[in-house]
Coordinates of C-alpha atoms in Angstrom, one line a residue:
M10 CA -0.1 -0.1 0.3
S11 CA 1.1 3.7 -0.8
A12 CA 2.6 5.2 2.3
P13 CA 2.3 9.1 2.9
P14 CA 5.6 10.8 2.3
T15 CA 5.2 13.1 4.8
D16 CA 3.0 13.4 8.2
R17 CA 1.1 16.2 6.1
T18 CA 0.8 14.7 2.7
Y19 CA -0.6 11.8 1.3
R20 CA 0.1 10.0 -2.0
N21 CA -2.4 8.2 -4.7
P22 CA -3.4 5.7 -4.8
V23 CA -5.0 5.8 -1.2
L24 CA -6.6 2.0 -1.9
D25 CA -4.3 0.6 -4.1
A26 CA -6.0 -2.6 -5.0
D27 CA -9.3 -3.2 -7.0
W28 CA -11.7 -1.4 -5.1
S29 CA -13.9 -1.0 -8.2
D30 CA -16.3 2.0 -8.7
P31 CA -16.1 3.4 -5.4
D32 CA -18.9 5.8 -3.7
V33 CA -18.4 7.5 -0.5
I34 CA -20.2 9.5 2.2
R35 CA -19.6 11.2 5.6
V36 CA -21.7 10.7 8.5
G37 CA -20.4 12.9 11.6
D38 CA -16.8 12.3 11.9
D39 CA -16.9 9.0 10.0
F40 CA -16.4 8.4 6.1
Y41 CA -17.6 5.2 4.5
L42 CA -17.0 3.3 1.2
T43 CA -18.7 0.7 -1.0
A44 CA -17.6 -0.6 -4.0
S45 CA -18.6 -3.0 -7.0
S46 CA -18.2 -6.9 -5.9
F47 CA -19.5 -8.6 -9.3
G48 CA -20.1 -12.2 -8.8
R49 CA -18.1 -12.6 -5.5
V50 CA -19.7 -13.2 -2.0
P51 CA -20.2 -11.8 0.5
G52 CA -20.8 -8.7 -1.8
L53 CA -21.0 -5.0 -1.5
P54 CA -17.9 -4.1 0.6
L55 CA -17.7 -1.5 3.5
L56 CA -15.1 0.6 4.2
H57 CA -14.2 3.0 7.2
S58 CA -12.1 6.0 7.3
R59 CA -11.4 8.8 9.8
D60 CA -9.1 10.9 7.4
L61 CA -10.0 9.9 3.8
V62 CA -6.3 8.6 3.5
N63 CA -6.3 5.6 6.0
W64 CA -9.1 2.9 5.3
T65 CA -10.1 -0.4 6.8
L66 CA -12.6 -3.0 5.7
V67 CA -15.4 -3.5 8.4
G68 CA -17.9 -5.8 6.7
H69 CA -20.1 -6.3 3.6
A70 CA -23.7 -5.3 3.3
L71 CA -25.0 -8.4 0.8
H72 CA -24.1 -12.1 2.5
R73 CA -25.5 -13.7 -1.0
L74 CA -26.5 -12.9 -4.6
E75 CA -29.9 -13.5 -5.6
P76 CA -31.5 -15.4 -7.2
E77 CA -29.2 -18.0 -5.3
D78 CA -29.4 -20.7 -7.9
E79 CA -28.2 -18.4 -10.8
F80 CA -24.8 -17.4 -8.8
A81 CA -24.4 -20.8 -7.6
V82 CA -21.8 -21.2 -10.2
P83 CA -19.2 -18.2 -10.9
R84 CA -20.3 -15.2 -12.8
H85 CA -17.2 -13.1 -12.4
D86 CA -18.5 -10.1 -14.4
R87 CA -22.1 -10.0 -13.2
G88 CA -23.9 -9.4 -10.2
V89 CA -23.1 -6.1 -8.4
W90 CA -22.3 -3.4 -10.6
A91 CA -21.2 0.4 -9.2
P92 CA -23.2 1.0 -6.0
S93 CA -24.1 4.4 -4.8
L94 CA -23.8 4.7 -0.7
R95 CA -26.1 7.3 1.0
H96 CA -27.5 8.0 4.6
H97 CA -31.2 9.1 4.9
D98 CA -33.7 9.3 7.7
G99 CA -31.3 7.5 10.1
R100 CA -30.3 4.6 8.0
F101 CA -27.8 3.7 5.3
W102 CA -28.7 3.1 1.8
I103 CA -26.8 1.2 -1.1
F104 CA -28.3 1.0 -4.2
W105 CA -26.7 -1.0 -7.4
G106 CA -27.6 -2.3 -10.7
D107 CA -27.5 -6.0 -11.5
P108 CA -27.4 -5.7 -15.5
D109 CA -29.3 -8.7 -16.2
Q110 CA -31.8 -8.1 -13.6
G111 CA -32.5 -4.3 -12.6
V112 CA -32.0 -2.0 -9.9
F113 CA -31.6 -3.4 -6.1
Q114 CA -31.3 -1.5 -2.7
V115 CA -30.4 -2.7 0.7
N116 CA -30.6 -0.7 4.0
A117 CA -29.4 -1.0 7.7
P118 CA -29.7 1.1 10.7
G119 CA -25.6 1.1 11.1
I120 CA -23.0 0.4 8.8
R121 CA -22.3 -3.0 10.5
G122 CA -26.2 -4.0 9.9
P123 CA -28.1 -5.8 9.9
W124 CA -28.6 -5.4 6.6
T125 CA -31.9 -6.0 4.5
R126 CA -32.2 -8.6 1.7
P127 CA -32.4 -7.3 -1.6
H128 CA -35.3 -5.4 -2.8
L129 CA -35.6 -4.9 -6.6
V130 CA -36.7 -1.2 -7.3
K131 CA -36.7 -1.3 -11.0
A132 CA -36.7 -4.6 -13.1
G133 CA -35.3 -4.6 -16.4
K134 CA -32.2 -5.5 -18.6
G135 CA -29.4 -3.2 -18.7
L136 CA -30.1 -0.8 -15.8
I137 CA -26.7 0.1 -14.2
D138 CA -24.9 2.4 -11.8
P139 CA -28.0 3.9 -10.2
C140 CA -28.0 6.6 -7.4
P141 CA -30.8 7.9 -5.2
L142 CA -31.3 11.5 -4.0
W143 CA -33.4 12.4 -1.2
D144 CA -34.1 16.0 -1.6
E145 CA -34.3 17.4 2.0
E146 CA -35.9 20.7 1.2
T147 CA -39.0 19.4 -0.8
G148 CA -39.2 15.7 0.2
E149 CA -39.1 14.8 -2.9
A150 CA -36.9 11.3 -4.0
Y151 CA -35.4 10.7 -7.2
L152 CA -32.8 8.0 -9.0
V153 CA -30.8 8.0 -11.9
H154 CA -29.1 5.3 -13.4
A155 CA -27.1 4.5 -16.7
W156 CA -27.2 1.7 -19.3
A157 CA -25.4 -1.2 -20.6
K158 CA -25.7 -1.6 -24.3
S159 CA -24.6 -5.6 -24.0
R160 CA -28.1 -6.0 -22.6
S161 CA -30.4 -3.2 -23.5
G162 CA -29.1 -1.9 -26.7
V163 CA -28.4 1.5 -25.1
K164 CA -25.7 3.4 -23.9
N165 CA -24.4 7.0 -23.3
R166 CA -27.5 8.4 -22.0
L167 CA -28.8 8.9 -18.0
T168 CA -32.3 8.2 -17.2
G169 CA -34.0 9.8 -14.2
H170 CA -37.1 9.0 -12.0
R171 CA -39.0 10.1 -9.4
M172 CA -38.8 7.7 -6.6
D173 CA -40.9 6.5 -3.7
P174 CA -39.0 8.4 -0.6
R175 CA -39.4 4.9 1.2
G176 CA -36.6 3.7 -1.5
T177 CA -39.3 0.8 -2.5
G178 CA -40.2 2.0 -6.2
L179 CA -40.3 4.3 -8.9
L180 CA -43.1 6.5 -9.5
D181 CA -42.8 7.3 -13.1
E182 CA -41.6 5.5 -16.5
G183 CA -38.6 7.8 -16.6
K184 CA -36.9 10.1 -18.6
V185 CA -33.6 10.5 -20.6
I186 CA -32.4 13.6 -18.8
V187 CA -28.9 13.6 -20.2
D188 CA -28.2 12.2 -23.7
G189 CA -24.5 11.6 -24.1
D190 CA -24.9 11.3 -28.1
R191 CA -26.2 15.0 -28.3
I192 CA -22.7 16.2 -26.5
P193 CA -20.0 16.6 -28.9
G194 CA -17.1 14.2 -28.7
W195 CA -18.8 12.5 -25.5
F196 CA -19.2 8.4 -25.7
T197 CA -19.8 5.6 -22.8
L198 CA -21.7 8.2 -20.3
E199 CA -22.2 6.0 -17.2
G200 CA -21.3 6.2 -13.4
P201 CA -23.7 8.8 -12.4
K202 CA -23.7 10.2 -8.8
L203 CA -26.7 12.7 -8.0
Y204 CA -26.3 15.5 -5.5
R205 CA -28.3 18.7 -4.4
H206 CA -26.0 21.7 -4.2
D207 CA -26.2 25.6 -4.1
G208 CA -30.0 25.3 -5.6
W209 CA -28.8 23.0 -8.1
F210 CA -28.9 19.2 -9.3
W211 CA -25.8 17.9 -9.9
I212 CA -24.9 14.8 -11.6
L213 CA -21.1 13.6 -11.4
A214 CA -20.5 11.0 -13.7
P215 CA -17.6 9.6 -16.1
A216 CA -17.5 9.3 -20.0
G217 CA -15.1 8.4 -22.4
G218 CA -14.4 4.3 -21.5
V219 CA -12.4 3.3 -18.1
E220 CA -9.1 3.4 -19.7
T221 CA -9.1 6.6 -21.7
G222 CA -12.1 8.7 -20.5
W223 CA -12.8 11.7 -18.2
Q224 CA -14.9 12.8 -15.5
G225 CA -17.9 15.0 -15.9
A226 CA -20.2 17.3 -14.2
F227 CA -23.9 18.4 -15.3
R228 CA -26.2 20.6 -13.4
S229 CA -29.8 21.9 -13.6
R230 CA -32.2 23.7 -11.9
D231 CA -34.6 21.2 -12.3
F232 CA -34.1 17.4 -11.7
F233 CA -35.3 16.5 -15.4
G234 CA -33.1 19.0 -17.0
P235 CA -32.0 20.7 -19.0
Y236 CA -28.4 20.1 -18.0
E237 CA -25.3 21.9 -18.7
E238 CA -22.0 19.9 -18.6
K239 CA -18.2 20.4 -18.0
V240 CA -15.3 18.2 -18.1
V241 CA -13.9 18.7 -14.6
L242 CA -11.0 15.9 -14.4
E243 CA -8.9 14.3 -16.9
Q244 CA -5.4 12.6 -17.7
R245 CA -3.9 15.3 -19.3
D246 CA -0.1 15.0 -18.9
T247 CA -0.4 12.8 -15.6
D248 CA 0.2 9.0 -15.5
V249 CA -3.3 8.6 -14.4
N250 CA -5.3 7.3 -17.0
G251 CA -9.2 7.6 -16.9
P252 CA -9.7 9.3 -14.3
H253 CA -13.0 7.5 -13.7
Q254 CA -16.4 7.3 -11.8
G255 CA -16.5 8.3 -7.9
G256 CA -18.0 10.5 -5.4
W257 CA -17.7 13.8 -3.7
V258 CA -17.7 14.2 0.0
R259 CA -17.6 17.2 2.6
T260 CA -15.3 17.2 5.6
P261 CA -16.9 18.6 8.8
S262 CA -14.6 21.9 8.2
G263 CA -16.1 22.2 4.9
E264 CA -13.3 20.8 2.7
D265 CA -14.2 19.2 -0.7
W266 CA -12.9 15.7 -1.8
F267 CA -13.2 13.4 -4.5
L268 CA -12.4 9.6 -4.6
H269 CA -12.5 7.9 -8.0
F270 CA -10.9 4.8 -9.7
Q271 CA -8.2 4.5 -12.1
Q272 CA -7.9 1.4 -14.3
R273 CA -4.4 -0.5 -13.9
G274 CA -5.0 -3.9 -16.0
A275 CA -4.4 -6.9 -13.4
Y276 CA -4.4 -4.8 -10.5
G277 CA -7.9 -3.8 -11.6
R278 CA -9.4 -0.3 -10.5
V279 CA -7.3 1.3 -7.4
V280 CA -8.6 4.4 -5.7
H281 CA -7.4 7.8 -5.7
L282 CA -8.0 11.1 -3.4
Q283 CA -8.5 14.4 -5.5
P284 CA -8.6 17.6 -3.9
M285 CA -12.3 19.5 -5.1
R286 CA -13.3 23.2 -4.8
W287 CA -16.1 25.2 -6.2
S288 CA -15.3 28.0 -8.7
A289 CA -16.7 31.5 -7.9
A290 CA -19.4 32.9 -10.0
G291 CA -17.8 35.0 -12.8
D292 CA -14.2 33.4 -12.3
P293 CA -15.4 30.0 -14.2
S294 CA -12.8 27.1 -14.3
R295 CA -11.7 26.0 -17.9
P296 CA -13.7 28.7 -19.7
G297 CA -14.7 27.8 -23.3
E298 CA -16.4 24.1 -21.9
G299 CA -19.9 23.7 -21.6
G300 CA -21.6 25.7 -19.0
S301 CA -22.7 29.3 -18.1
G302 CA -20.1 31.0 -15.7
G303 CA -18.6 29.8 -12.4
G304 CA -20.0 27.4 -9.5
W305 CA -18.5 24.3 -11.2
P306 CA -16.6 21.6 -9.1
V307 CA -12.9 22.0 -9.7
I308 CA -10.9 18.7 -8.9
G309 CA -7.3 17.7 -8.5
N310 CA -4.7 20.4 -9.7
D311 CA -7.0 22.6 -11.6
G312 CA -8.7 19.3 -13.5
A313 CA -5.7 17.2 -13.6
P314 CA -5.2 14.3 -11.0
V315 CA -2.8 15.2 -8.2
A316 CA 0.0 12.2 -7.1
E317 CA 0.6 14.0 -3.9
H318 CA -1.1 16.5 -1.9
R319 CA -1.9 18.2 1.4
R320 CA -3.9 15.8 3.7
P321 CA -7.6 16.9 4.4
D322 CA -8.0 19.0 7.4
L323 CA -8.9 16.2 9.6
P324 CA -7.4 14.6 12.8
A325 CA -4.4 12.5 12.3
Q326 CA -5.0 8.8 12.2
P327 CA -2.6 5.9 12.6
A328 CA -1.5 4.4 9.2
A329 CA -4.2 1.8 7.9
A330 CA -5.2 -0.1 5.0
P331 CA -7.8 -3.1 4.4
A332 CA -6.4 -6.3 5.9
T333 CA -4.8 -8.9 3.5
D334 CA -3.0 -11.3 6.5
D335 CA -4.9 -13.8 8.0
D336 CA -4.2 -16.4 10.9
F337 CA -7.9 -17.5 10.2
P338 CA -9.2 -17.8 14.0
G339 CA -11.6 -20.2 14.6
G340 CA -11.4 -21.5 11.1
R341 CA -12.8 -18.3 9.7
P342 CA -11.8 -16.1 6.8
G343 CA -11.4 -12.7 7.4
P344 CA -13.5 -10.0 5.8
Q345 CA -10.9 -9.6 3.2
W346 CA -12.0 -13.1 1.9
Q347 CA -14.8 -13.6 -1.0
W348 CA -15.9 -16.8 -2.6
T349 CA -16.4 -16.7 -6.5
A350 CA -20.0 -17.6 -6.1
N351 CA -22.9 -18.4 -3.6
P352 CA -21.7 -21.3 -1.0
P353 CA -24.3 -23.9 -0.3
P354 CA -27.1 -22.2 2.1
D355 CA -26.8 -22.2 5.8
P356 CA -29.4 -24.8 7.0
L357 CA -29.9 -22.5 10.0
P358 CA -29.5 -19.0 9.0
G359 CA -29.5 -16.1 11.4
P360 CA -31.4 -12.7 11.0
D361 CA -28.7 -11.6 8.8
G362 CA -28.6 -14.4 6.4
G363 CA -26.2 -16.8 8.2
D364 CA -22.2 -17.0 7.7
P365 CA -21.6 -17.0 4.2
H366 CA -18.3 -19.2 4.7
D367 CA -20.3 -22.2 6.2
G368 CA -20.6 -25.1 3.9
W369 CA -17.0 -25.1 2.5
T370 CA -15.1 -24.3 5.7
T371 CA -15.1 -26.1 9.3
R372 CA -14.9 -24.1 12.5
H373 CA -12.8 -25.1 15.3
S374 CA -11.3 -23.7 18.6
G375 CA -7.5 -22.8 16.9
D376 CA -6.3 -20.9 14.1
G377 CA -6.1 -22.3 10.4
L378 CA -8.3 -22.4 7.3
R379 CA -10.1 -26.0 6.9
L380 CA -11.2 -26.0 3.5
T381 CA -13.4 -28.9 2.1
C382 CA -12.2 -30.6 -0.7
V383 CA -15.3 -30.1 -2.7
R384 CA -16.1 -32.7 -5.2
T385 CA -16.7 -31.6 -8.8
A386 CA -16.4 -32.4 -12.5
D387 CA -14.6 -29.2 -13.0
A388 CA -11.3 -29.7 -11.2
H389 CA -9.4 -28.9 -14.5
D390 CA -10.4 -25.4 -14.6
L391 CA -10.6 -23.1 -11.5
R392 CA -12.6 -20.4 -13.3
R393 CA -15.5 -22.7 -13.1
L394 CA -15.2 -23.6 -9.5
P395 CA -17.4 -21.5 -6.8
N396 CA -15.3 -22.8 -4.0
V397 CA -12.1 -20.5 -4.3
L398 CA -11.8 -18.4 -1.8
T399 CA -10.1 -14.8 -2.9
Q400 CA -9.0 -11.6 -2.1
R401 CA -7.5 -8.9 -4.0
L402 CA -4.1 -8.7 -5.7
P403 CA -2.2 -5.8 -4.1
G404 CA -1.5 -3.0 -6.5
T405 CA 2.4 -2.7 -5.7
P406 CA 5.1 -5.8 -5.9
C407 CA 4.6 -8.3 -3.1
T408 CA 5.3 -11.8 -1.7
V409 CA 2.5 -13.7 -0.7
E410 CA 3.0 -17.0 1.3
V411 CA 0.7 -19.4 2.9
D412 CA 1.2 -22.9 4.6
L413 CA -0.7 -26.0 3.3
R414 CA -1.2 -29.3 4.5
L415 CA -3.6 -32.0 2.4
D416 CA -5.5 -33.8 4.8
S417 CA -7.6 -35.6 2.2
T418 CA -6.4 -39.4 1.4
E419 CA -8.8 -39.3 -1.6
P420 CA -6.9 -40.0 -4.9
G421 CA -6.9 -36.8 -7.0
A422 CA -7.7 -34.3 -4.0
R423 CA -5.7 -31.3 -4.4
A424 CA -5.2 -27.8 -2.7
G425 CA -3.5 -24.7 -3.5
L426 CA -2.6 -21.1 -4.1
A427 CA -3.8 -19.5 -7.1
V428 CA -3.7 -16.2 -9.1
L429 CA -6.9 -16.1 -10.7
G430 CA -8.0 -14.1 -13.9
D431 CA -9.0 -15.2 -17.4
A432 CA -5.7 -16.8 -17.3
Y433 CA -4.7 -18.5 -14.0
A434 CA -1.5 -20.4 -12.5
W435 CA -1.8 -22.4 -9.0
I436 CA 0.9 -24.4 -7.0
G437 CA -0.3 -26.9 -4.3
L438 CA -0.4 -30.3 -3.5
Q439 CA -2.3 -33.4 -5.1
R440 CA -2.8 -36.7 -3.5
G441 CA -1.5 -39.7 -6.0
A442 CA -3.2 -43.0 -6.6
D443 CA -0.5 -44.8 -4.3
G444 CA -1.5 -42.2 -1.4
T445 CA 1.6 -39.9 -1.6
A446 CA 1.3 -36.4 -1.8
H447 CA 2.7 -34.3 -4.9
L448 CA 3.8 -31.1 -5.4
V449 CA 2.2 -29.8 -8.5
H450 CA 2.0 -26.5 -10.4
R451 CA -0.6 -25.7 -13.3
F452 CA -1.7 -23.1 -15.4
A453 CA -4.4 -22.3 -18.0
E454 CA -4.3 -19.6 -20.7
A455 CA -7.3 -17.4 -21.4
G456 CA -9.9 -19.2 -23.3
A457 CA -8.2 -22.6 -22.9
A458 CA -10.8 -25.3 -21.9
G459 CA -8.5 -26.7 -19.3
E460 CA -5.3 -26.4 -17.3
R461 CA -2.0 -27.8 -18.0
D462 CA 1.3 -28.5 -16.2
A463 CA 3.6 -25.6 -15.6
A464 CA 6.2 -27.6 -14.1
H465 CA 6.8 -31.4 -13.4
P466 CA 5.4 -32.9 -10.5
R467 CA 7.6 -33.7 -7.2
L468 CA 7.2 -35.7 -4.1
A469 CA 6.0 -33.6 -1.1
P470 CA 7.3 -35.7 2.0
G471 CA 4.9 -35.5 4.8
G472 CA 2.3 -33.9 2.5
G473 CA 2.7 -30.3 3.6
V474 CA 4.4 -27.5 1.9
R475 CA 4.9 -23.5 2.4
L476 CA 3.8 -22.0 -0.9
R477 CA 5.0 -18.6 -2.4
I478 CA 4.1 -16.0 -4.8
E479 CA 6.6 -13.2 -5.8
A480 CA 4.4 -10.6 -7.4
G481 CA 6.9 -8.1 -9.3
A482 CA 6.2 -5.3 -11.4
G483 CA 3.6 -5.4 -14.1
A484 CA 2.0 -8.3 -12.0
R485 CA 4.5 -10.7 -13.1
C486 CA 4.3 -13.9 -10.5
R487 CA 7.1 -16.1 -9.9
F488 CA 6.0 -19.3 -8.0
S489 CA 8.1 -21.4 -5.5
Y490 CA 7.8 -23.9 -2.6
D491 CA 9.4 -25.1 0.3
T492 CA 8.8 -28.5 1.4
G493 CA 11.6 -28.2 4.5
D494 CA 15.1 -27.7 2.7
G495 CA 14.3 -24.0 1.4
F496 CA 12.3 -22.4 -1.3
R497 CA 12.7 -23.5 -4.7
P498 CA 11.2 -21.9 -7.8
S499 CA 8.9 -23.6 -10.0
G500 CA 7.7 -23.0 -13.3
R501 CA 8.2 -19.9 -15.5
T502 CA 7.1 -16.5 -14.9
F503 CA 3.2 -16.0 -15.1
A504 CA 1.8 -12.6 -16.2
A505 CA -1.5 -12.1 -13.9
T506 CA -4.6 -11.1 -16.3
P507 CA -7.7 -9.4 -14.9
W508 CA -11.1 -10.9 -16.0
R509 CA -13.4 -8.3 -18.2
W510 CA -14.3 -5.6 -15.4
V511 CA -12.4 -7.4 -12.3
G512 CA -9.0 -7.2 -11.5
A513 CA -6.6 -10.3 -10.9
L514 CA -7.4 -12.4 -7.5
L515 CA -5.3 -14.5 -5.3
G516 CA -7.0 -17.5 -4.4
L517 CA -7.1 -20.7 -2.0
T518 CA -8.7 -23.6 -3.1
A519 CA -9.3 -27.4 -2.1
L520 CA -11.1 -29.8 -4.4
A521 CA -11.5 -33.3 -5.4
P522 CA -12.8 -35.8 -8.3
T523 CA -16.2 -36.6 -8.5
G524 CA -17.5 -39.6 -6.4
R525 CA -19.5 -40.3 -3.1
G526 CA -19.0 -39.3 0.5
S527 CA -16.6 -36.7 2.1
A528 CA -13.2 -36.2 0.1
G529 CA -11.5 -34.6 3.5
T530 CA -9.9 -31.4 3.9
A531 CA -6.7 -29.2 3.3
A532 CA -5.7 -27.0 6.0
F533 CA -4.2 -23.7 5.3
T534 CA -2.4 -21.7 8.1
G535 CA -0.4 -18.3 8.3
F536 CA -1.6 -16.6 5.1
R537 CA 0.9 -13.5 4.8
I538 CA 1.5 -10.5 2.1
T539 CA 4.6 -8.6 2.7
P540 CA 5.5 -5.7 0.4
A541 CA 8.6 -6.2 -2.1

């Protein structure tokens, strides 16, 4: 994670991993952030900060994806897209779009829940990136959303609705309030965030695509328009491509800040913090663009992203970042871990829907993760398995280590440590037909129907091993192992790859061939990620 160069400044990105499509709010002295989780479970991560620079992961708002049967298998690029986080009437609210189902919301009295089950606000294909607004002056409520052309045939426009103030449904058929096709040079307009400020309705929304686009601002005196537009953040001569989709937040002292993402290939969408101010009337920022004078947001260094900046005027906080290391106390994964699909349902779920890790893990009194060796016909392809326990690949070079013991005696049972994307590689143990444990290292190319050996199998005396991945610049990964006599390299360097919208993931998995009865477990202990 990026460390601040001094006590008075910070350096971007403030979240150097795949926290895609972030949105942020302030409640009192606390800041909260959520992000896309796509098809991983639990979903809707919840992050907390007191200074907008140091963030910790405090939980998730979505325990299972619905409909449950559809997400019983991996849907890596579907599910939860671009959520919006708001606080209204004493409750936290999160709205998101599932491109195949429609707009959902969940809400809770506190950030740690309990969160309601997902409620479908508007059904439809291609409805994405929704954001609500409760107008405190009039009591009216509104919702704006974008469109996914892959599902609807429509893109580059924003649709607005009046919303039931209870957040349960919409009160009209909707109207296109911003049509990007009518703005010269604009394309792929999406990700709107809706605000009320200084007598205007504001929509902050990116366009131009996640790798090459810009951040726009739109304003109107009436929610349904017409809207003026202005580009308020773009790459210019910086190395921050995008810069794309995020949220505005104001500190208790009145400072304005903007959090957005940058697409970084296998690392996914990392999060930057930009200073923000409002131009004065009669002193417009960037004259010559759309708009009628001042009062527009000015983000970054006069519209260009900053790499380093003075810290927000907030009380100093100790350095913090979302957890990565895990000793798995009681056999439970920490909040940084997510499955690649819904686990088997908890037979005795509690009011919050039960523990999403029950079914594929075993609780116990000590430390260490005991993963069930799940029987599957898809053992040849980790991308098709729901029972891969994942966390984000850090955005800077690092070393990943974990100890593995294969407690299964089932021939063909295997377990290991993976780097998972549309191509993947993993290293671990497999039980041979003669009962011996073999060190194996395998990979699969993007589009390949199955995996291949990356190195020759080797005996693993004692059935235990320490596994290591050294992830260097450009997410180039070197694998090695230690069976008791020091680390030895294995196979060729593997270049991690993302999914379509998701960065590469680190994964732990245990599986076995099809058959009857229990296939045993694999024990993982001492998971560590160390900066290189």
